CSV table of C-alpha atoms and ligand atoms in Angstrom, one decimal:
chain,number,residue,atom,x,y,z
G,1,UNK,CA,-15.9,-21.2,14.8
G,2,UNK,CA,-14.5,-18.4,16.7
G,3,UNK,CA,-12.5,-15.4,14.7
G,4,UNK,CA,-9.0,-17.5,17.6
G,5,UNK,CA,-9.5,-20.7,16.4
G,6,UNK,CA,-10.0,-19.2,12.3
G,7,UNK,CA,-6.1,-18.8,12.7
G,8,UNK,CA,-5.0,-21.7,14.1
G,9,UNK,CA,-7.3,-23.6,11.6
G,10,UNK,CA,-5.3,-20.8,8.3
G,11,UNK,CA,-2.1,-21.1,10.2
G,12,UNK,CA,-2.3,-25.1,9.7
G,13,UNK,CA,-3.8,-25.6,6.6
G,14,UNK,CA,-1.3,-22.3,4.7
G,15,UNK,CA,1.8,-23.0,6.4
G,16,UNK,CA,4.7,-21.1,5.6
G,17,UNK,CA,3.0,-18.1,4.9
G,18,UNK,CA,4.1,-16.3,7.4
G,19,UNK,CA,2.8,-12.1,5.8
G,20,UNK,CA,-0.3,-13.9,5.5
G,21,UNK,CA,-0.8,-15.5,8.8
G,22,UNK,CA,0.5,-11.7,10.2
G,23,UNK,CA,-2.0,-9.8,8.3
G,24,UNK,CA,-4.7,-11.9,9.8
G,25,UNK,CA,-3.9,-12.4,13.3
G,26,UNK,CA,-3.3,-8.3,13.0
G,27,UNK,CA,-7.4,-8.0,11.5
G,28,UNK,CA,-9.0,-11.0,13.5
G,29,UNK,CA,-7.6,-9.3,17.0
G,30,UNK,CA,-9.5,-5.9,16.6
G,31,UNK,CA,-12.9,-7.2,15.2
G,32,UNK,CA,-14.0,-9.8,18.2
G,33,UNK,CA,-15.9,-7.3,20.3
G,34,UNK,CA,-18.2,-6.2,16.8
G,35,UNK,CA,-17.9,-10.4,15.6
G,36,UNK,CA,-18.9,-11.4,19.2
G,37,UNK,CA,-22.0,-9.0,18.6
G,38,UNK,CA,-23.8,-10.9,15.7
G,39,UNK,CA,-24.1,-14.4,15.9
G,40,UNK,CA,-25.0,-14.5,12.5
G,41,UNK,CA,-21.2,-14.2,11.4
G,42,UNK,CA,-20.4,-17.3,13.2
G,43,UNK,CA,-23.1,-18.9,11.7
G,44,UNK,CA,-22.7,-18.4,8.2
G,45,UNK,CA,-18.1,-19.4,8.4
G,46,UNK,CA,-17.9,-15.7,7.1
G,47,UNK,CA,-14.4,-15.0,9.3
G,48,UNK,CA,-13.5,-17.3,7.0
G,49,UNK,CA,-15.0,-16.7,4.0
G,50,UNK,CA,-13.2,-13.2,4.1
G,51,UNK,CA,-9.7,-14.9,4.7
G,52,UNK,CA,-9.4,-16.9,2.3
G,53,UNK,CA,-9.4,-15.5,-0.8
G,54,UNK,CA,-12.1,-16.0,-3.5
G,55,UNK,CA,-9.5,-17.5,-6.3
G,56,UNK,CA,-5.6,-17.1,-7.1
G,57,UNK,CA,-4.1,-17.4,-10.2
G,58,UNK,CA,-0.5,-18.6,-11.0
G,59,UNK,CA,1.1,-18.6,-14.4
G,60,UNK,CA,5.2,-19.0,-16.0
G,61,UNK,CA,6.0,-15.9,-17.4
G,62,UNK,CA,8.8,-15.9,-19.8
G,63,UNK,CA,10.6,-13.6,-21.2
G,64,UNK,CA,13.9,-12.6,-23.4
G,65,UNK,CA,16.4,-10.8,-21.9
G,66,UNK,CA,18.9,-8.8,-24.0
G,67,UNK,CA,21.6,-11.3,-24.1
G,68,UNK,CA,19.1,-13.5,-26.3
G,69,UNK,CA,18.9,-16.1,-22.9
G,70,UNK,CA,15.1,-17.0,-21.8
G,71,UNK,CA,14.5,-15.9,-18.4
G,72,UNK,CA,11.2,-17.4,-16.2
G,73,UNK,CA,9.5,-15.6,-13.6
G,74,UNK,CA,6.3,-16.4,-11.4
G,75,UNK,CA,3.4,-14.5,-12.2
G,76,UNK,CA,0.2,-13.9,-10.0
G,77,UNK,CA,-3.6,-12.6,-9.0
G,78,UNK,CA,-5.2,-12.5,-5.9
G,79,UNK,CA,-8.4,-11.9,-6.1
G,80,UNK,CA,-9.4,-11.8,-2.8
G,81,UNK,CA,-12.5,-10.2,-2.1
G,82,UNK,CA,-15.6,-8.4,-4.6
G,83,UNK,CA,-18.2,-8.4,-2.0
G,84,UNK,CA,-18.3,-4.7,-2.5
G,85,UNK,CA,-16.7,-3.9,-6.1
G,86,UNK,CA,-15.0,-5.2,-8.6
G,87,UNK,CA,-11.5,-6.8,-7.4
G,88,UNK,CA,-8.8,-4.2,-7.2
G,89,UNK,CA,-4.8,-3.7,-6.1
G,90,UNK,CA,-1.4,-3.3,-7.2
G,91,UNK,CA,1.1,-5.2,-8.3
G,92,UNK,CA,4.2,-5.9,-7.3
G,93,UNK,CA,7.6,-6.9,-9.3
G,94,UNK,CA,10.3,-7.7,-6.4
G,95,UNK,CA,12.7,-10.9,-5.6
G,96,UNK,CA,10.6,-11.4,-2.7
G,97,UNK,CA,7.3,-11.5,-3.8
G,98,UNK,CA,5.8,-15.0,-3.4
G,99,UNK,CA,2.1,-16.1,-2.3
G,100,UNK,CA,2.4,-15.3,0.7
G,101,UNK,CA,3.2,-11.8,0.7
G,102,UNK,CA,0.2,-11.2,-2.5
G,103,UNK,CA,-1.9,-13.1,-0.4
G,104,UNK,CA,-1.3,-10.6,2.7
G,105,UNK,CA,-1.3,-7.5,0.7
G,106,UNK,CA,-5.1,-8.5,-1.0
G,107,UNK,CA,-6.2,-9.3,2.9
G,108,UNK,CA,-5.0,-5.9,3.7
G,109,UNK,CA,-5.9,-4.0,0.3
G,110,UNK,CA,-10.0,-5.3,0.9
G,111,UNK,CA,-10.3,-3.4,4.4
G,112,UNK,CA,-7.5,-1.2,2.9
G,113,UNK,CA,-10.6,0.1,-0.4
G,114,UNK,CA,-13.5,-0.6,2.3
G,115,UNK,CA,-12.4,2.2,3.5
G,116,UNK,CA,-11.8,4.0,1.5
G,117,UNK,CA,-15.7,5.2,0.6
G,118,UNK,CA,-15.3,3.9,-2.9
G,119,UNK,CA,-17.3,0.8,-4.2
G,120,UNK,CA,-13.8,-1.4,-4.8
G,121,UNK,CA,-12.8,-5.1,-3.7
G,122,UNK,CA,-9.7,-6.4,-2.8
G,123,UNK,CA,-6.7,-7.6,-4.7
G,124,UNK,CA,-3.3,-8.0,-5.5
G,125,UNK,CA,-0.6,-8.9,-7.7
G,126,UNK,CA,3.1,-9.0,-9.2
G,127,UNK,CA,5.9,-11.2,-9.5
G,128,UNK,CA,9.7,-11.9,-7.9
G,129,UNK,CA,10.9,-10.4,-11.3
G,130,UNK,CA,13.6,-7.9,-10.1
G,131,UNK,CA,13.6,-4.3,-11.8
G,132,UNK,CA,16.9,-3.7,-11.0
G,133,UNK,CA,19.9,-3.7,-13.6
G,134,UNK,CA,17.1,-3.9,-15.8
G,135,UNK,CA,17.1,-1.9,-19.1
G,136,UNK,CA,13.9,-0.3,-20.2
G,137,UNK,CA,13.2,-3.5,-22.9
G,138,UNK,CA,13.9,-6.5,-20.2
G,139,UNK,CA,10.6,-4.2,-18.1
G,140,UNK,CA,9.0,-3.7,-21.7
G,141,UNK,CA,9.1,-7.2,-22.8
G,142,UNK,CA,8.9,-8.6,-19.5
G,143,UNK,CA,5.4,-6.5,-18.7
G,144,UNK,CA,4.1,-7.6,-22.1
G,145,UNK,CA,5.0,-11.0,-21.4
G,146,UNK,CA,3.7,-11.3,-17.8
G,147,UNK,CA,-0.1,-9.2,-19.1
G,148,UNK,CA,-0.3,-12.2,-22.0
G,149,UNK,CA,-1.0,-14.2,-19.0
G,150,UNK,CA,-3.1,-12.1,-16.9
G,151,UNK,CA,-5.4,-10.3,-19.4
G,152,UNK,CA,-7.1,-13.0,-19.3
G,153,UNK,CA,-8.5,-13.0,-15.9
G,154,UNK,CA,-9.2,-8.7,-15.9
G,155,UNK,CA,-11.1,-6.0,-16.6
G,156,UNK,CA,-12.9,-2.8,-16.0
G,157,UNK,CA,-15.7,-4.4,-14.2
G,158,UNK,CA,-14.2,-7.6,-12.5
G,159,UNK,CA,-10.9,-6.7,-11.3
G,160,UNK,CA,-8.3,-3.2,-12.2
G,161,UNK,CA,-4.6,-3.3,-11.8
G,162,UNK,CA,-2.5,-0.8,-10.9
G,163,UNK,CA,1.2,-0.3,-9.4
G,164,UNK,CA,3.0,-1.3,-6.2
G,165,UNK,CA,6.7,-1.3,-5.5
G,166,UNK,CA,8.7,-2.2,-8.2
G,167,UNK,CA,5.5,-1.2,-10.8
G,168,UNK,CA,5.1,3.1,-11.7
G,169,UNK,CA,3.6,4.8,-14.8
G,170,UNK,CA,6.1,2.9,-16.8
G,171,UNK,CA,4.9,0.1,-15.9
G,172,UNK,CA,1.6,0.2,-16.3
G,173,UNK,CA,1.8,2.3,-19.5
G,174,UNK,CA,3.3,-1.9,-20.5
G,175,UNK,CA,1.0,-3.5,-19.0
G,176,UNK,CA,-2.6,-1.0,-20.7
G,177,UNK,CA,-0.8,-1.5,-23.9
G,178,UNK,CA,-0.8,-5.3,-24.4
G,179,UNK,CA,-3.7,-5.7,-22.6
G,180,UNK,CA,-5.0,-3.8,-25.3
G,181,UNK,CA,-4.3,-5.4,-28.3
G,182,UNK,CA,-5.6,-9.1,-26.9
G,183,UNK,CA,-8.4,-7.9,-24.9
G,184,UNK,CA,-9.3,-5.5,-28.3
G,185,UNK,CA,-11.2,-2.6,-25.1
G,186,UNK,CA,-10.2,0.6,-24.4
G,187,UNK,CA,-11.9,1.6,-20.9
G,188,UNK,CA,-9.4,1.3,-18.5
G,189,UNK,CA,-8.8,-1.7,-16.9
G,190,UNK,CA,-5.5,0.0,-15.7
G,191,UNK,CA,-5.3,2.2,-12.4
G,192,UNK,CA,-2.0,4.7,-12.6
G,193,UNK,CA,-2.0,5.5,-16.3
G,194,UNK,CA,-0.5,8.5,-18.0
G,195,UNK,CA,-2.2,11.1,-18.6
G,196,UNK,CA,-2.5,11.0,-22.0
G,197,UNK,CA,-4.5,8.0,-21.7
G,198,UNK,CA,-6.8,7.6,-19.4
G,199,UNK,CA,-4.6,8.3,-16.4
G,200,UNK,CA,-6.1,11.1,-13.6
G,201,UNK,CA,-4.2,14.6,-11.8
G,202,UNK,CA,-2.6,13.8,-8.7
G,203,UNK,CA,-2.6,9.6,-8.8
G,204,UNK,CA,1.2,9.3,-8.2
G,205,UNK,CA,1.3,12.6,-5.8
G,206,UNK,CA,-1.6,10.3,-3.8
G,207,UNK,CA,-0.5,8.2,-1.9
G,208,UNK,CA,2.1,10.3,-0.1
G,209,UNK,CA,0.2,13.1,-0.1
G,210,UNK,CA,-2.8,11.1,1.3
G,211,UNK,CA,-0.9,9.8,3.7
G,212,UNK,CA,0.0,13.8,5.5
G,213,UNK,CA,-3.5,14.8,5.5
G,214,UNK,CA,-4.5,11.7,7.6
G,215,UNK,CA,-1.4,13.1,9.8
G,216,UNK,CA,-2.6,15.9,9.9
G,217,UNK,CA,-6.2,14.2,10.9
G,218,UNK,CA,-4.3,12.9,13.7
G,219,UNK,CA,-2.6,15.9,14.4
G,220,UNK,CA,-5.2,17.5,14.9
G,221,UNK,CA,-7.4,15.9,17.6
G,222,UNK,CA,-4.5,16.8,20.1
G,223,UNK,CA,-3.5,20.5,19.0
G,224,UNK,CA,0.3,20.6,17.4
G,225,UNK,CA,0.9,22.0,14.3
G,226,UNK,CA,3.1,20.2,11.7
G,227,UNK,CA,5.6,23.6,11.3
G,228,UNK,CA,9.1,23.1,12.0
G,229,UNK,CA,8.3,19.0,13.0
G,230,UNK,CA,11.7,16.9,12.2
G,231,UNK,CA,9.5,14.3,10.3
G,232,UNK,CA,11.8,10.7,9.1
G,233,UNK,CA,10.7,9.3,6.0
G,234,UNK,CA,11.8,5.5,5.1
G,235,UNK,CA,12.3,4.5,1.1
G,236,UNK,CA,13.1,7.1,-2.3
G,237,UNK,CA,10.1,5.4,-4.4
G,238,UNK,CA,6.7,7.4,-5.5
G,239,UNK,CA,4.9,7.2,-2.0
G,240,UNK,CA,8.0,8.7,0.1
G,241,UNK,CA,8.8,11.0,-3.0
G,242,UNK,CA,5.1,13.2,-2.5
G,243,UNK,CA,5.3,12.4,1.6
G,244,UNK,CA,8.7,14.1,1.3
G,245,UNK,CA,6.7,16.6,-1.6
G,246,UNK,CA,3.8,17.4,1.2
G,247,UNK,CA,6.3,18.0,4.0
G,248,UNK,CA,7.9,20.7,2.6
G,249,UNK,CA,5.4,22.6,1.6
G,250,UNK,CA,3.5,22.4,5.1
G,251,UNK,CA,6.7,23.6,6.1
G,252,UNK,CA,7.7,20.4,8.2
G,253,UNK,CA,12.1,19.4,8.1
G,254,UNK,CA,12.4,15.8,6.5
G,255,UNK,CA,15.6,14.1,7.5
G,256,UNK,CA,15.8,10.7,6.2
G,257,UNK,CA,14.8,9.3,2.8
G,258,UNK,CA,16.3,5.6,2.1
G,259,UNK,CA,16.5,2.1,0.4
G,260,UNK,CA,17.0,-1.0,-0.2
G,261,UNK,CA,20.7,0.0,0.7
G,262,UNK,CA,21.1,2.3,3.1
G,263,UNK,CA,19.6,5.6,4.6
G,264,UNK,CA,20.5,8.8,3.9
G,265,UNK,CA,20.6,11.6,7.2
G,266,UNK,CA,20.2,15.5,5.9
G,267,UNK,CA,20.4,17.3,9.5
G,268,UNK,CA,19.4,20.8,7.0
G,269,UNK,CA,16.3,18.8,6.3
G,270,UNK,CA,15.1,17.7,2.3
G,271,UNK,CA,14.4,20.5,0.8
G,272,UNK,CA,12.9,21.4,-2.6
G,273,UNK,CA,15.9,21.2,-4.6
G,274,UNK,CA,17.0,18.3,-3.0
G,275,UNK,CA,14.0,16.3,-3.2
G,276,UNK,CA,14.5,17.5,-7.2
G,277,UNK,CA,17.6,15.7,-7.0
G,278,UNK,CA,15.9,12.7,-5.1
G,279,UNK,CA,13.0,11.9,-8.5
G,280,UNK,CA,15.0,12.4,-11.2
G,281,UNK,CA,18.1,10.2,-9.4
G,282,UNK,CA,15.3,7.7,-8.6
G,283,UNK,CA,12.6,8.2,-11.2
G,284,UNK,CA,15.2,9.0,-14.3
G,285,UNK,CA,18.6,7.6,-14.0
G,286,UNK,CA,17.4,4.6,-11.9
G,287,UNK,CA,20.1,5.3,-9.4
G,288,UNK,CA,20.8,4.5,-5.4
G,289,UNK,CA,20.0,6.3,-2.5
G,290,UNK,CA,23.5,6.6,-1.9
G,291,UNK,CA,24.1,9.1,-4.4
G,292,UNK,CA,22.1,11.9,-2.5
G,293,UNK,CA,24.8,12.1,0.3
G,294,UNK,CA,27.7,12.3,-1.7
G,295,UNK,CA,26.7,14.9,-3.8
G,296,UNK,CA,24.7,16.8,-0.3
G,297,UNK,CA,28.2,15.6,1.9
G,298,UNK,CA,26.0,14.1,4.1
G,299,UNK,CA,25.8,10.7,6.2
G,300,UNK,CA,25.1,7.3,4.5
G,301,UNK,CA,24.4,5.0,6.8
G,302,UNK,CA,24.9,1.0,4.2
G,303,UNK,CA,22.3,-1.7,5.8
G,304,UNK,CA,20.6,0.4,7.7
G,305,UNK,CA,17.1,1.9,8.2
G,306,UNK,CA,16.7,5.5,9.6
G,307,UNK,CA,14.4,4.9,12.7
G,308,UNK,CA,17.5,5.6,15.5
G,309,UNK,CA,17.5,8.9,14.4
G,310,UNK,CA,15.8,11.3,16.3
G,311,UNK,CA,12.2,13.4,14.8
G,312,UNK,CA,8.7,13.9,16.1
G,313,UNK,CA,7.0,12.2,13.0
G,314,UNK,CA,7.8,8.6,11.4
G,315,UNK,CA,6.5,7.1,8.7
G,316,UNK,CA,7.4,4.4,6.7
G,317,UNK,CA,7.2,3.4,3.7
G,318,UNK,CA,9.4,1.6,1.9
G,319,UNK,CA,7.6,-2.1,2.6
G,320,UNK,CA,6.1,-4.6,5.1
G,321,UNK,CA,8.1,-5.3,8.9
G,322,UNK,CA,10.5,-2.3,7.7
G,323,UNK,CA,10.2,-1.0,11.9
G,324,UNK,CA,10.8,-3.6,14.3
G,325,UNK,CA,9.8,-4.1,18.2
G,326,UNK,CA,13.6,-2.5,19.2
G,327,UNK,CA,13.1,0.2,16.3
G,328,UNK,CA,10.2,1.8,18.1
G,329,UNK,CA,11.5,1.5,21.2
G,330,UNK,CA,14.0,3.6,20.0
G,331,UNK,CA,11.6,6.2,18.3
G,332,UNK,CA,10.0,6.5,21.4
G,333,UNK,CA,13.1,7.4,23.5
G,334,UNK,CA,13.7,9.5,20.7
G,335,UNK,CA,10.3,11.2,21.6
G,336,UNK,CA,8.5,10.3,18.3
G,337,UNK,CA,4.6,11.5,19.1
G,338,UNK,CA,3.5,10.2,15.9
G,339,UNK,CA,3.7,7.3,13.2
G,340,UNK,CA,1.9,7.4,10.2
G,341,UNK,CA,2.5,4.5,7.0
G,342,UNK,CA,2.6,5.2,3.8
G,343,UNK,CA,3.6,1.0,3.3
G,344,UNK,CA,1.3,-1.6,3.5
G,345,UNK,CA,2.1,-3.2,6.8
G,346,UNK,CA,5.5,-2.2,7.8
G,347,UNK,CA,5.9,-2.0,10.9
G,348,UNK,CA,5.8,-5.1,13.3
G,349,UNK,CA,3.5,-7.0,15.6
G,350,UNK,CA,5.7,-6.1,18.6
G,351,UNK,CA,6.4,-2.7,16.6
G,352,UNK,CA,2.3,-2.0,16.9
G,353,UNK,CA,2.3,-3.3,20.4
G,354,UNK,CA,4.9,-0.9,21.4
G,355,UNK,CA,3.0,2.5,19.8
G,356,UNK,CA,-0.6,1.3,21.2
G,357,UNK,CA,1.7,1.2,24.5
G,358,UNK,CA,3.3,4.1,24.4
G,359,UNK,CA,-0.4,6.4,23.3
G,360,UNK,CA,1.3,7.7,20.6
G,361,UNK,CA,-0.4,8.6,17.3
G,362,UNK,CA,-0.3,5.8,15.0
G,363,UNK,CA,-1.8,4.8,12.5
G,364,UNK,CA,-1.7,1.6,10.0
G,365,UNK,CA,-0.7,1.1,6.9
G,366,UNK,CA,-4.4,0.5,5.8
G,367,UNK,CA,-6.2,3.5,6.9
G,368,UNK,CA,-2.8,6.3,6.4
G,369,UNK,CA,-1.8,4.9,2.8
G,370,UNK,CA,-5.5,4.7,1.5
G,371,UNK,CA,-5.1,8.2,-1.0
G,372,UNK,CA,-3.4,6.1,-3.4
G,373,UNK,CA,-6.5,3.3,-4.4
G,374,UNK,CA,-8.6,6.0,-3.4
G,375,UNK,CA,-7.8,8.0,-6.4
G,376,UNK,CA,-7.2,5.3,-8.4
G,377,UNK,CA,-11.6,5.0,-7.6
G,378,UNK,CA,-11.7,7.9,-9.3
G,379,UNK,CA,-9.5,7.3,-12.1
G,380,UNK,CA,-12.0,4.2,-13.0
G,381,UNK,CA,-15.7,7.0,-12.3
G,382,UNK,CA,-13.5,9.0,-15.2
G,383,UNK,CA,-12.4,6.4,-17.1
G,384,UNK,CA,-16.3,5.9,-16.6
G,385,UNK,CA,-17.9,9.3,-17.8
G,386,UNK,CA,-15.3,10.1,-20.0
G,387,UNK,CA,-14.3,12.6,-18.7
G,388,UNK,CA,-10.5,14.0,-17.2
G,389,UNK,CA,-11.0,16.5,-13.8
G,390,UNK,CA,-8.2,19.0,-12.7
G,391,UNK,CA,-6.1,18.2,-10.4
G,392,UNK,CA,-7.5,20.6,-7.7
G,393,UNK,CA,-11.1,19.0,-8.0
G,394,UNK,CA,-9.4,14.9,-7.5
G,395,UNK,CA,-7.1,17.0,-4.7
G,396,UNK,CA,-10.3,17.8,-2.9
G,397,UNK,CA,-11.8,15.1,-3.3
G,398,UNK,CA,-8.5,12.9,-1.6
G,399,UNK,CA,-8.6,15.4,1.2
G,400,UNK,CA,-12.2,14.9,1.9
G,401,UNK,CA,-11.9,11.0,1.8
G,402,UNK,CA,-8.7,10.6,4.3
G,403,UNK,CA,-11.1,13.1,6.7
G,404,UNK,CA,-13.2,10.1,5.8
G,405,UNK,CA,-11.2,7.4,6.6
G,406,UNK,CA,-10.4,9.5,10.3
G,407,UNK,CA,-13.8,10.1,11.3
G,408,UNK,CA,-14.1,6.3,10.8
G,409,UNK,CA,-11.6,5.3,12.6
G,410,UNK,CA,-12.2,7.4,15.3
G,411,UNK,CA,-15.7,6.0,16.0
G,412,UNK,CA,-14.6,2.3,15.5
G,413,UNK,CA,-11.0,3.2,17.5
G,414,UNK,CA,-12.1,5.9,20.5
G,415,UNK,CA,-11.7,4.0,24.0
G,416,UNK,CA,-13.5,5.0,26.6
G,417,UNK,CA,-10.8,7.4,28.3
G,418,UNK,CA,-10.4,8.7,25.1
G,419,UNK,CA,-7.3,7.8,23.2
G,420,UNK,CA,-7.8,7.0,19.4
G,421,UNK,CA,-6.9,2.9,18.2
G,422,UNK,CA,-6.9,3.5,14.8
G,423,UNK,CA,-6.4,0.3,14.5
G,424,UNK,CA,-9.2,-1.8,15.6
G,425,UNK,CA,-10.9,1.5,14.1
G,426,UNK,CA,-9.9,0.9,10.8
G,427,UNK,CA,-10.6,-3.2,11.4
G,428,UNK,CA,-13.7,-2.7,12.4
G,429,UNK,CA,-15.1,-0.1,10.5
G,430,UNK,CA,-12.6,-1.8,7.3
G,431,UNK,CA,-14.8,-5.1,8.4
G,432,UNK,CA,-17.6,-4.9,9.2
G,433,UNK,CA,-18.8,-2.4,5.3
G,434,UNK,CA,-17.5,-5.8,3.6
G,435,UNK,CA,-18.6,-8.3,6.2
G,436,UNK,CA,-22.7,-6.7,5.8
G,437,UNK,CA,-22.3,-6.8,2.1
G,438,UNK,CA,-21.7,-10.8,2.1
G,439,UNK,CA,-23.9,-11.0,4.0
G,440,UNK,CA,-26.4,-9.2,2.0
G,441,UNK,CA,-25.4,-11.4,-0.6
G,442,UNK,CA,-26.4,-14.9,0.9
G,443,UNK,CA,-23.6,-17.9,1.2
G,444,UNK,CA,-20.9,-17.4,-2.2
O,1,LIG,N1,-0.7,-0.8,-4.4
O,1,LIG,C1,-1.1,0.4,-3.8
O,1,LIG,C2,-1.7,0.1,-2.9
O,1,LIG,O1,-1.1,-0.7,-1.3
O,1,LIG,C3,-2.1,0.8,-5.1
O,1,LIG,C4,-3.2,0.0,-5.7
O,1,LIG,C5,-4.5,0.9,-6.2
O,1,LIG,O2,-4.2,1.8,-6.4
O,1,LIG,O3,-5.2,-0.6,-6.8
O,1,LIG,O4,-2.9,0.4,-2.1
């Protein structure tokens, strides 16, 4: 089957899964050339085998809320591909979670993990449970109930979950605690754990720092200095917070952050003190970004995303499809020179097309946000060795992994005229490694 036929076939067999189709379409649209160079891929129906997850677990999660009422949610774990290592990928708790979203994330994760240079396959899990407004006790009971089903499908050498939207250190700790009770082993089946019980230094920072390290590599190809550059960041969770932290440290000026209710615009830039306020607001009090605007007397725009604000660099770090074609055109008209994605698939296909057409520096999430799962991989190594490394050592390794990913993108994505298509580069590099591993291991 031709690569293009595979997509039509998948759409027919798995209808009503638009995010999954979108992610598959983006990859298939860029690997055609290498695919055609390897007739053995077509002969073994490799693309179809690579696009359809190895297996999907879905289960009911039953838990009791603070009023004593019994609630149900759906729980899932998608084990997408383990050709190069154990299934690895986060867990997302958000009202929007469904099979299509998790299938797109598990698919993306497979290529992202392949790019990290570490031996990790791809997976993703989650629930349509919404953490919004829930008490700490409710969060704990939900995490425990979720793991009561999940635990039998995961393990240190089979499938290693971590955090994603709605799942941070608190949730991973609750899930890991319950997992240990059931599995009776202590080898670190989750990553993103607390530092006292097997977690890695720099894991909380890794996705945001990694994205900035990737951006620096891209800017270097054009001799551009980050200092003084105006940056719009979306989101205010883990990824956005540490993206902003690193940008401030490097002398860039971050003017926006957001949450699902709206965004704030601070023309003076978010400084260290203001970022500390956001971290406390979001991580401790679980408040809304609107409160920043009240605290510092700046503009708050409800129900909107920050892409209309003038910037040199945009770093979408909230969620999928948060930046569409119109947003992309506005950014470009305002002089934006680089977009580096902290979230997974934040730009729509139309937006990506605009960026590539304008030949700006554009890094897709699967390359730019791979720092998080990379340090998860390093956490697995430390757990296996029963050791913990210093922050400097982990940060150093993170930097060299991001440099390596950038090199792979250039190798496979540089066009004859010199322009680097990072979408193509990341997809081809990620694909080739998984494809070769699958071919070597036979028809499975
Ligand atoms: N959820 C993160 C991602 O999208 C991290 C996954 C992990 O650390 O396993 O890559």
